[in-house]
Amino acid sequence: MRGRFITLEGGEGVGKSTNRALVVEQIEQAGYRVVATREPGGTPLAEQIRALLLDVREEPMAPQAELLLIFAARAQHLERVIRPALEQGHWVVCDRFTDATYAYQGGGRGMDIATIGLLESLVQDGLQPDLTLYLDVPVAVAQQRISGRPHDRFEREQTAFFERVRASYLQRAGADARFRVVDAEQSLALVQSRIRSILADYLKSCPDDRSA
Amino acid sequence: MRGRFITLEGGEGVGKSTNRALVVEQIEQAGYRVVATREPGGTPLAEQIRALLLDVREEPMAPQAELLLIFAARAQHLERVIRPALEQGHWVVCDRFTDATYAYQGGGRGMDIATIGLLESLVQDGLQPDLTLYLDVPVAVAQQRISGRPHDRFEREQTAFFERVRASYLQRAGADARFRVVDAEQSLALVQSRIRSILADYLKSCPDDRSA
């Protein structure tokens, strides 16, 4: 039986990496094999594309070039990692996926949503995450959290950009039952307890198809 | 007045670089300013994408990832180089453009032509070359010509791939009046005389709008 595809979404500084580890552990404890990965990236080539996307450079990147690079990395990631893992019955836990494209390129950059949808159909051919944890933090709080480290090309954007990204995430989360919104402004202990409870409920809803 | 957009097309070993220099010189002699460029590439970022496309690596590249990388580089090239040059009245002479995508990814790889057309519309928004010189050489001859140098990821393909590429080029050339087919199996002197005559005719057809 096909594995489940779980994504973590949210802006910078919401704790996706820390919480991805928790999600992976809990699913493994339930007896499933898990592939932990991230976007953009997840294969050597896709990570090279990620570097092109994040590097701060003098040459401005055309918004269409950015969007097409993201979907090029995604096509590679889907073909080489995500689809083969799901087909083998493994679960895939991915730090960011296409919801991030709608939030950053659609909401943040104001790119045409229909164009994003068209590339999504082309590359995903109907594949969607089964469960998406959206870690929500007010922009000012997230910016405080990442203030101590060097900023990549996206993190250098202005506050208004991140407000549009967050609004876009919240709007999508409200419109699709696969989303669970986690208030990630709380303490890590409370955030993790909420994630554990979401995962426990989700695992209960899955038929017993462990590969073990 | 908008400049003209001229492309050179053809497989490996047909002499595109040598003949691009000739085309540039002849247009300059007619009094126009010319930007000479190439695809994939033409900007620092697009050249980095070119390197991802051509590098021989262990990880197989998904055909969709390849196609999206090509159009990402093209979007960047169009926004940063081609459109600004044409708008300033300069002529642009480009070694390969979207006809190569139809020939290599459509013909060679067998990717869906409608998908290529969809990405073409998205990125070019109606912009097409004004004149395309297709340098045609039988596959066996071209392979002989490139046999002495190291081969990139495309040049490593099998003969049947290049036969499909050539057939695809010839088919497109026969269907669109912007193409001029140059028999590039002949001596360089004959090829260049043919190119000079094509260019002379084309320049005569252009209204006198030199920026000089």
Coordinates of C-alpha atoms in Angstrom, one line a residue:
Chain A
M1 CA 0.0 0.0 0.0
R2 CA 1.1 3.5 -0.9
G3 CA 2.8 5.4 2.0
R4 CA 1.5 8.8 3.3
F5 CA 2.9 12.1 2.3
I6 CA 3.2 14.6 5.1
T7 CA 4.4 18.2 4.7
L8 CA 5.4 20.9 7.2
E9 CA 4.8 24.5 6.2
G10 CA 5.5 27.9 7.5
G11 CA 7.7 31.0 7.2
E12 CA 11.3 31.3 8.5
G13 CA 11.9 30.9 12.2
V14 CA 8.8 28.8 12.9
G15 CA 10.7 25.7 13.9
K16 CA 10.1 23.4 10.9
S17 CA 13.4 21.5 11.2
T18 CA 13.1 20.8 14.9
N19 CA 9.5 19.7 14.5
R20 CA 10.2 17.6 11.5
A21 CA 12.4 15.4 13.6
L22 CA 9.6 14.9 16.1
V23 CA 7.1 14.0 13.4
V24 CA 9.6 11.5 11.9
E25 CA 10.2 9.9 15.3
Q26 CA 6.5 9.5 16.1
I27 CA 5.7 7.9 12.7
E28 CA 8.7 5.5 13.1
Q29 CA 7.5 4.6 16.5
A30 CA 4.1 3.7 15.0
G31 CA 6.0 1.1 12.9
Y32 CA 6.4 2.8 9.5
R33 CA 9.5 3.5 7.5
V34 CA 10.0 7.3 7.0
V35 CA 11.9 9.3 4.4
A36 CA 12.7 12.8 5.8
T37 CA 13.3 15.4 3.1
R38 CA 13.0 19.1 2.2
E39 CA 12.2 21.5 -0.6
P40 CA 13.6 23.1 -2.6
G41 CA 16.1 20.2 -2.6
G42 CA 16.0 16.6 -1.6
T43 CA 18.4 15.2 -4.3
P44 CA 21.9 16.3 -5.2
L45 CA 20.7 18.1 -8.3
A46 CA 17.7 19.7 -6.6
E47 CA 20.0 20.9 -3.8
Q48 CA 22.1 22.6 -6.5
I49 CA 18.9 24.3 -7.8
R50 CA 18.1 25.3 -4.1
A51 CA 21.5 27.0 -3.9
L52 CA 20.7 29.0 -7.1
L53 CA 17.4 30.0 -5.5
L54 CA 18.8 31.1 -2.1
D55 CA 22.1 32.6 -3.0
V56 CA 22.3 36.4 -2.7
R57 CA 23.6 37.7 -6.0
E58 CA 23.9 40.9 -7.8
E59 CA 21.8 39.8 -10.8
P60 CA 18.1 40.1 -9.9
M61 CA 16.2 36.9 -10.5
A62 CA 13.2 37.2 -12.8
P63 CA 10.1 36.0 -10.9
Q64 CA 9.2 33.5 -13.7
A65 CA 12.8 32.1 -13.5
E66 CA 12.4 31.6 -9.8
L67 CA 9.1 29.9 -10.2
L68 CA 10.4 27.5 -12.9
L69 CA 13.5 26.7 -10.9
I70 CA 11.3 25.8 -7.9
F71 CA 9.2 23.4 -10.1
A72 CA 12.3 22.0 -11.8
A73 CA 13.7 21.0 -8.4
R74 CA 10.3 19.7 -7.4
A75 CA 10.0 17.5 -10.6
Q76 CA 13.4 16.0 -9.8
H77 CA 12.5 15.5 -6.1
L78 CA 9.2 13.8 -7.0
E79 CA 10.7 11.5 -9.6
R80 CA 13.8 10.5 -7.7
V81 CA 12.7 10.5 -4.0
I82 CA 9.0 11.2 -3.2
R83 CA 7.1 8.9 -5.7
P84 CA 9.5 5.9 -5.3
A85 CA 9.3 6.1 -1.5
L86 CA 5.5 6.4 -1.4
E87 CA 5.2 3.5 -3.9
Q88 CA 7.4 1.3 -1.7
G89 CA 4.9 2.0 1.2
H90 CA 7.3 4.4 3.0
W91 CA 6.0 7.6 4.5
V92 CA 7.5 10.9 3.3
V93 CA 7.9 13.9 5.7
C94 CA 8.9 17.0 3.7
D95 CA 9.9 20.4 5.0
R96 CA 7.9 22.6 2.6
F97 CA 6.2 21.7 -0.7
T98 CA 3.9 23.4 -3.1
D99 CA 1.9 25.3 -0.5
A100 CA 5.1 27.3 0.0
T101 CA 5.1 28.2 -3.7
Y102 CA 1.5 29.5 -3.4
A103 CA 2.5 31.4 -0.2
Y104 CA 5.9 32.9 -1.3
Q105 CA 5.6 33.2 -5.1
G106 CA 1.8 33.7 -5.2
G107 CA 1.2 35.6 -2.0
G108 CA 4.6 37.2 -1.4
R109 CA 5.6 38.0 -5.0
G110 CA 2.1 38.4 -6.4
M111 CA 2.6 35.9 -9.2
D112 CA -0.5 34.6 -11.0
I113 CA -2.1 31.8 -9.0
A114 CA -3.3 30.1 -12.2
T115 CA 0.3 29.8 -13.5
I116 CA 1.3 28.2 -10.3
G117 CA -1.7 25.8 -10.6
L118 CA -0.7 24.9 -14.1
L119 CA 2.9 24.0 -13.1
E120 CA 1.6 22.1 -10.1
S121 CA -0.7 20.0 -12.4
L122 CA 2.1 19.4 -14.8
V123 CA 4.7 18.3 -12.2
Q124 CA 2.5 16.6 -9.6
D125 CA -0.1 15.0 -11.9
G126 CA -2.6 14.9 -9.0
L127 CA -0.3 14.0 -6.2
Q128 CA -1.0 16.0 -3.1
P129 CA 0.2 15.8 0.6
D130 CA -2.1 13.7 2.7
L131 CA -1.5 15.9 5.8
T132 CA 0.0 19.3 6.1
L133 CA 1.1 20.9 9.4
Y134 CA 1.2 24.6 9.1
L135 CA 3.3 26.2 11.8
D136 CA 1.9 29.7 12.3
V137 CA 3.9 32.5 14.0
P138 CA 3.2 36.3 13.7
V139 CA 5.7 37.9 11.4
A140 CA 7.3 40.1 14.0
V141 CA 8.0 37.1 16.3
A142 CA 9.5 35.0 13.4
Q143 CA 11.7 37.9 12.4
Q144 CA 13.0 38.3 15.9
R145 CA 13.8 34.5 15.9
I146 CA 15.9 34.7 12.8
S147 CA 17.6 38.0 13.5
G148 CA 20.8 36.5 14.7
R149 CA 21.8 34.6 11.5
P150 CA 22.8 35.5 7.9
H151 CA 19.8 35.9 5.7
D152 CA 19.3 34.2 2.3
R153 CA 17.7 35.8 -0.7
F154 CA 14.1 35.2 0.6
E155 CA 14.9 36.2 4.2
R156 CA 16.1 39.6 3.0
E157 CA 12.6 40.5 1.9
Q158 CA 10.6 43.2 3.7
T159 CA 8.0 42.7 6.4
A160 CA 5.1 43.3 4.0
F161 CA 6.3 40.4 1.9
F162 CA 6.2 38.0 5.0
E163 CA 2.8 39.3 6.0
R164 CA 1.5 38.4 2.5
V165 CA 3.2 35.0 2.8
R166 CA 1.5 34.3 6.2
A167 CA -1.9 35.5 5.0
S168 CA -1.6 33.2 2.0
Y169 CA -0.7 30.2 4.1
L170 CA -3.6 30.9 6.5
Q171 CA -6.1 31.3 3.7
R172 CA -5.0 28.0 2.1
A173 CA -5.1 26.3 5.5
G174 CA -8.6 27.4 6.1
A175 CA -9.8 26.1 2.7
D176 CA -8.4 22.5 2.7
A177 CA -9.1 19.7 5.3
R178 CA -5.6 18.3 4.9
F179 CA -4.2 21.3 6.9
R180 CA -3.7 21.4 10.6
V181 CA -2.7 24.8 11.9
V182 CA -0.2 24.8 14.8
D183 CA 0.2 27.9 16.9
A184 CA 4.0 28.0 16.9
E185 CA 4.3 31.2 18.9
Q186 CA 3.9 29.1 22.1
S187 CA 6.7 27.3 23.9
L188 CA 8.4 24.4 22.1
A189 CA 6.9 22.0 24.7
L190 CA 3.3 23.2 23.9
V191 CA 4.0 23.1 20.1
Q192 CA 5.4 19.6 20.3
S193 CA 2.5 18.4 22.5
R194 CA 0.0 19.8 19.9
I195 CA 2.0 18.1 17.0
R196 CA 2.1 14.8 18.9
S197 CA -1.7 14.9 19.4
I198 CA -2.3 15.7 15.7
L199 CA -0.1 12.9 14.6
A200 CA -1.6 10.4 17.1
D201 CA -5.1 11.2 15.7
Y202 CA -3.8 10.9 12.1
L203 CA -2.1 7.6 12.7
K204 CA -5.3 6.2 14.3
S205 CA -7.2 7.1 11.1
C206 CA -4.7 5.1 9.0
P207 CA -5.6 1.4 8.2
D208 CA -3.0 -1.0 9.7
D209 CA -0.7 -1.3 6.7
R210 CA 2.7 -1.2 8.3
S211 CA 5.5 -2.6 6.2
A212 CA 7.1 -4.1 9.4
Chain B
M1 CA 11.8 50.9 -33.2
R2 CA 12.1 47.3 -31.8
G3 CA 15.3 45.5 -32.9
R4 CA 15.2 42.1 -34.7
F5 CA 15.6 38.8 -33.1
I6 CA 17.7 36.3 -35.1
T7 CA 18.4 32.7 -33.9
L8 CA 20.8 30.1 -35.1
E9 CA 19.7 26.5 -34.7
G10 CA 21.1 23.1 -35.4
G11 CA 22.7 20.0 -33.7
E12 CA 26.2 19.7 -32.3
G13 CA 29.0 20.1 -34.8
V14 CA 27.1 22.2 -37.4
G15 CA 29.2 25.3 -36.9
K16 CA 26.8 27.6 -35.0
S17 CA 29.4 29.6 -33.1
T18 CA 31.6 30.3 -36.1
N19 CA 28.6 31.4 -38.2
R20 CA 27.1 33.5 -35.4
A21 CA 30.2 35.7 -35.6
L22 CA 29.6 36.1 -39.3
V23 CA 26.0 37.0 -38.8
V24 CA 26.9 39.6 -36.1
E25 CA 29.5 41.2 -38.3
Q26 CA 27.2 41.5 -41.3
I27 CA 24.4 43.1 -39.2
E28 CA 26.9 45.5 -37.6
Q29 CA 28.2 46.4 -41.1
A30 CA 24.6 47.3 -42.0
G31 CA 24.7 49.9 -39.2
Y32 CA 22.8 48.1 -36.4
R33 CA 23.9 47.5 -32.8
V34 CA 24.0 43.7 -32.1
V35 CA 23.8 41.7 -28.9
A36 CA 25.3 38.2 -29.5
T37 CA 24.1 35.6 -26.9
R38 CA 23.3 31.9 -26.5
E39 CA 21.0 29.5 -24.8
P40 CA 20.8 27.9 -22.4
G41 CA 22.6 30.8 -20.8
G42 CA 23.2 34.5 -21.6
T43 CA 23.2 35.8 -18.1
P44 CA 25.4 34.7 -15.1
L45 CA 22.4 32.9 -13.5
A46 CA 21.3 31.4 -16.8
E47 CA 24.8 30.2 -17.4
Q48 CA 24.8 28.5 -14.0
I49 CA 21.6 26.7 -15.0
R50 CA 23.3 25.8 -18.3
A51 CA 26.0 24.1 -16.3
L52 CA 23.4 22.1 -14.4
L53 CA 21.9 21.0 -17.7
L54 CA 25.2 20.0 -19.4
D55 CA 27.2 18.5 -16.6
V56 CA 27.5 14.7 -16.7
R57 CA 26.4 13.4 -13.3
E58 CA 25.5 10.2 -11.7
E59 CA 22.0 11.2 -10.8
P60 CA 19.7 10.9 -13.8
M61 CA 17.8 14.1 -14.6
A62 CA 14.0 13.8 -14.8
P63 CA 12.9 14.9 -18.3
Q64 CA 10.4 17.4 -16.7
A65 CA 13.2 18.9 -14.5
E66 CA 15.3 19.3 -17.6
L67 CA 12.5 21.1 -19.5
L68 CA 11.7 23.4 -16.6
L69 CA 15.4 24.3 -16.1
I70 CA 15.6 25.2 -19.8
F71 CA 12.6 27.5 -19.5
A72 CA 13.9 29.0 -16.2
A73 CA 17.1 29.9 -17.9
R74 CA 15.1 31.3 -20.9
A75 CA 12.8 33.4 -18.6
Q76 CA 15.9 35.0 -17.0
H77 CA 17.6 35.5 -20.4
L78 CA 14.5 37.1 -21.9
E79 CA 13.9 39.5 -18.9
R80 CA 17.6 40.5 -18.4
V81 CA 19.0 40.5 -22.0
I82 CA 16.8 39.8 -24.9
R83 CA 13.7 42.0 -24.3
P84 CA 15.7 45.0 -23.0
A85 CA 18.0 44.8 -26.1
L86 CA 15.1 44.5 -28.6
E87 CA 13.3 47.4 -26.9
Q88 CA 16.3 49.6 -27.2
G89 CA 16.3 48.9 -30.9
H90 CA 19.3 46.5 -30.9
W91 CA 19.4 43.3 -32.8
V92 CA 19.8 40.1 -30.9
V93 CA 21.6 37.1 -32.5
C94 CA 21.2 34.0 -30.3
D95 CA 22.8 30.6 -30.6
R96 CA 19.8 28.4 -30.0
F97 CA 16.3 29.2 -28.7
T98 CA 13.0 27.5 -28.2
D99 CA 13.2 25.6 -31.6
A100 CA 16.0 23.6 -29.9
T101 CA 13.6 22.7 -27.0
Y102 CA 11.1 21.4 -29.5
A103 CA 13.9 19.5 -31.3
Y104 CA 15.8 18.1 -28.3
Q105 CA 13.1 17.7 -25.6
G106 CA 10.2 17.2 -28.0
G107 CA 11.8 15.2 -30.8
G108 CA 14.8 13.7 -29.0
R109 CA 13.3 12.9 -25.6
G110 CA 9.7 12.5 -26.9
M111 CA 8.3 14.9 -24.4
D112 CA 4.7 16.2 -24.9
I113 CA 4.7 19.0 -27.5
A114 CA 1.7 20.7 -25.9
T115 CA 3.6 21.0 -22.6
I116 CA 6.5 22.7 -24.4
G117 CA 4.0 25.0 -26.1
L118 CA 2.4 25.9 -22.8
L119 CA 5.8 26.8 -21.2
E120 CA 6.7 28.7 -24.4
S121 CA 3.5 30.8 -24.1
L122 CA 4.1 31.4 -20.4
V123 CA 7.7 32.6 -20.8
Q124 CA 7.7 34.2 -24.2
D125 CA 4.3 35.8 -24.1
G126 CA 4.1 35.9 -27.9
L127 CA 7.8 36.8 -28.6
Q128 CA 9.2 34.8 -31.5
P129 CA 12.4 35.1 -33.5
D130 CA 12.1 37.2 -36.6
L131 CA 14.5 35.0 -38.6
T132 CA 16.0 31.6 -37.8
L133 CA 18.9 30.0 -39.6
Y134 CA 18.8 26.3 -39.3
L135 CA 22.2 24.7 -40.1
D136 CA 21.5 21.2 -41.3
V137 CA 24.1 18.5 -41.3
P138 CA 23.5 14.7 -41.5
V139 CA 23.9 13.1 -38.1
A140 CA 26.9 10.9 -39.1
V141 CA 28.8 13.9 -40.4
A142 CA 28.1 16.0 -37.3
Q143 CA 29.1 13.1 -35.0
Q144 CA 32.4 12.8 -36.9
R145 CA 33.0 16.5 -36.4
I146 CA 32.6 16.4 -32.6
S147 CA 34.3 13.1 -32.1
G148 CA 37.6 14.7 -30.9
R149 CA 36.3 16.6 -27.9
P150 CA 34.7 15.6 -24.5
H151 CA 31.0 15.2 -24.7
D152 CA 28.4 16.9 -22.5
R153 CA 25.2 15.3 -21.2
F154 CA 23.4 15.8 -24.5
E155 CA 26.3 14.9 -26.7
R156 CA 26.4 11.5 -25.0
E157 CA 23.1 10.5 -26.4
Q158 CA 22.8 7.8 -29.1
T159 CA 22.5 8.3 -32.8
A160 CA 18.8 7.6 -32.9
F161 CA 18.3 10.6 -30.5
F162 CA 20.1 12.9 -32.9
E163 CA 18.2 11.6 -35.9
R164 CA 14.9 12.5 -34.0
V165 CA 16.4 15.9 -33.2
R166 CA 17.3 16.6 -36.8
A167 CA 13.9 15.4 -38.1
S168 CA 12.2 17.6 -35.7
Y169 CA 14.2 20.7 -36.8
L170 CA 13.6 19.9 -40.4
Q171 CA 9.9 19.5 -39.8
R172 CA 9.6 22.9 -38.0
A173 CA 11.8 24.6 -40.6
G174 CA 9.4 23.4 -43.3
A175 CA 6.3 24.7 -41.5
D176 CA 7.3 28.3 -40.7
A177 CA 8.4 31.1 -43.0
R178 CA 10.9 32.5 -40.5
F179 CA 13.2 29.6 -41.1
R180 CA 16.0 29.5 -43.7
V181 CA 17.7 26.1 -44.0
V182 CA 21.4 26.1 -44.7
D183 CA 23.1 23.0 -45.9
A184 CA 26.0 23.0 -43.5
E185 CA 27.6 19.8 -44.8
Q186 CA 29.3 21.9 -47.5
S187 CA 32.6 23.7 -47.1
L188 CA 32.7 26.6 -44.7
A189 CA 33.2 29.0 -47.6
L190 CA 30.0 27.8 -49.3
V191 CA 28.0 27.9 -46.0
Q192 CA 29.2 31.4 -45.3
S193 CA 28.3 32.6 -48.7
R194 CA 24.8 31.2 -48.3
I195 CA 24.4 32.9 -44.9
R196 CA 25.7 36.2 -46.3
S197 CA 23.1 36.0 -49.1
I198 CA 20.3 35.2 -46.7
L199 CA 21.3 38.0 -44.4
A200 CA 21.6 40.5 -47.3
D201 CA 18.1 39.7 -48.5
Y202 CA 16.7 40.0 -44.9
L203 CA 18.4 43.3 -44.3
K204 CA 17.0 44.6 -47.6
S205 CA 13.5 43.7 -46.3
C206 CA 14.0 45.8 -43.1
P207 CA 12.8 49.4 -43.1
D208 CA 15.7 51.8 -42.6
D209 CA 15.5 52.1 -38.8
R210 CA 19.2 52.1 -37.9
S211 CA 20.0 53.6 -34.5
A212 CA 23.2 55.0 -35.9

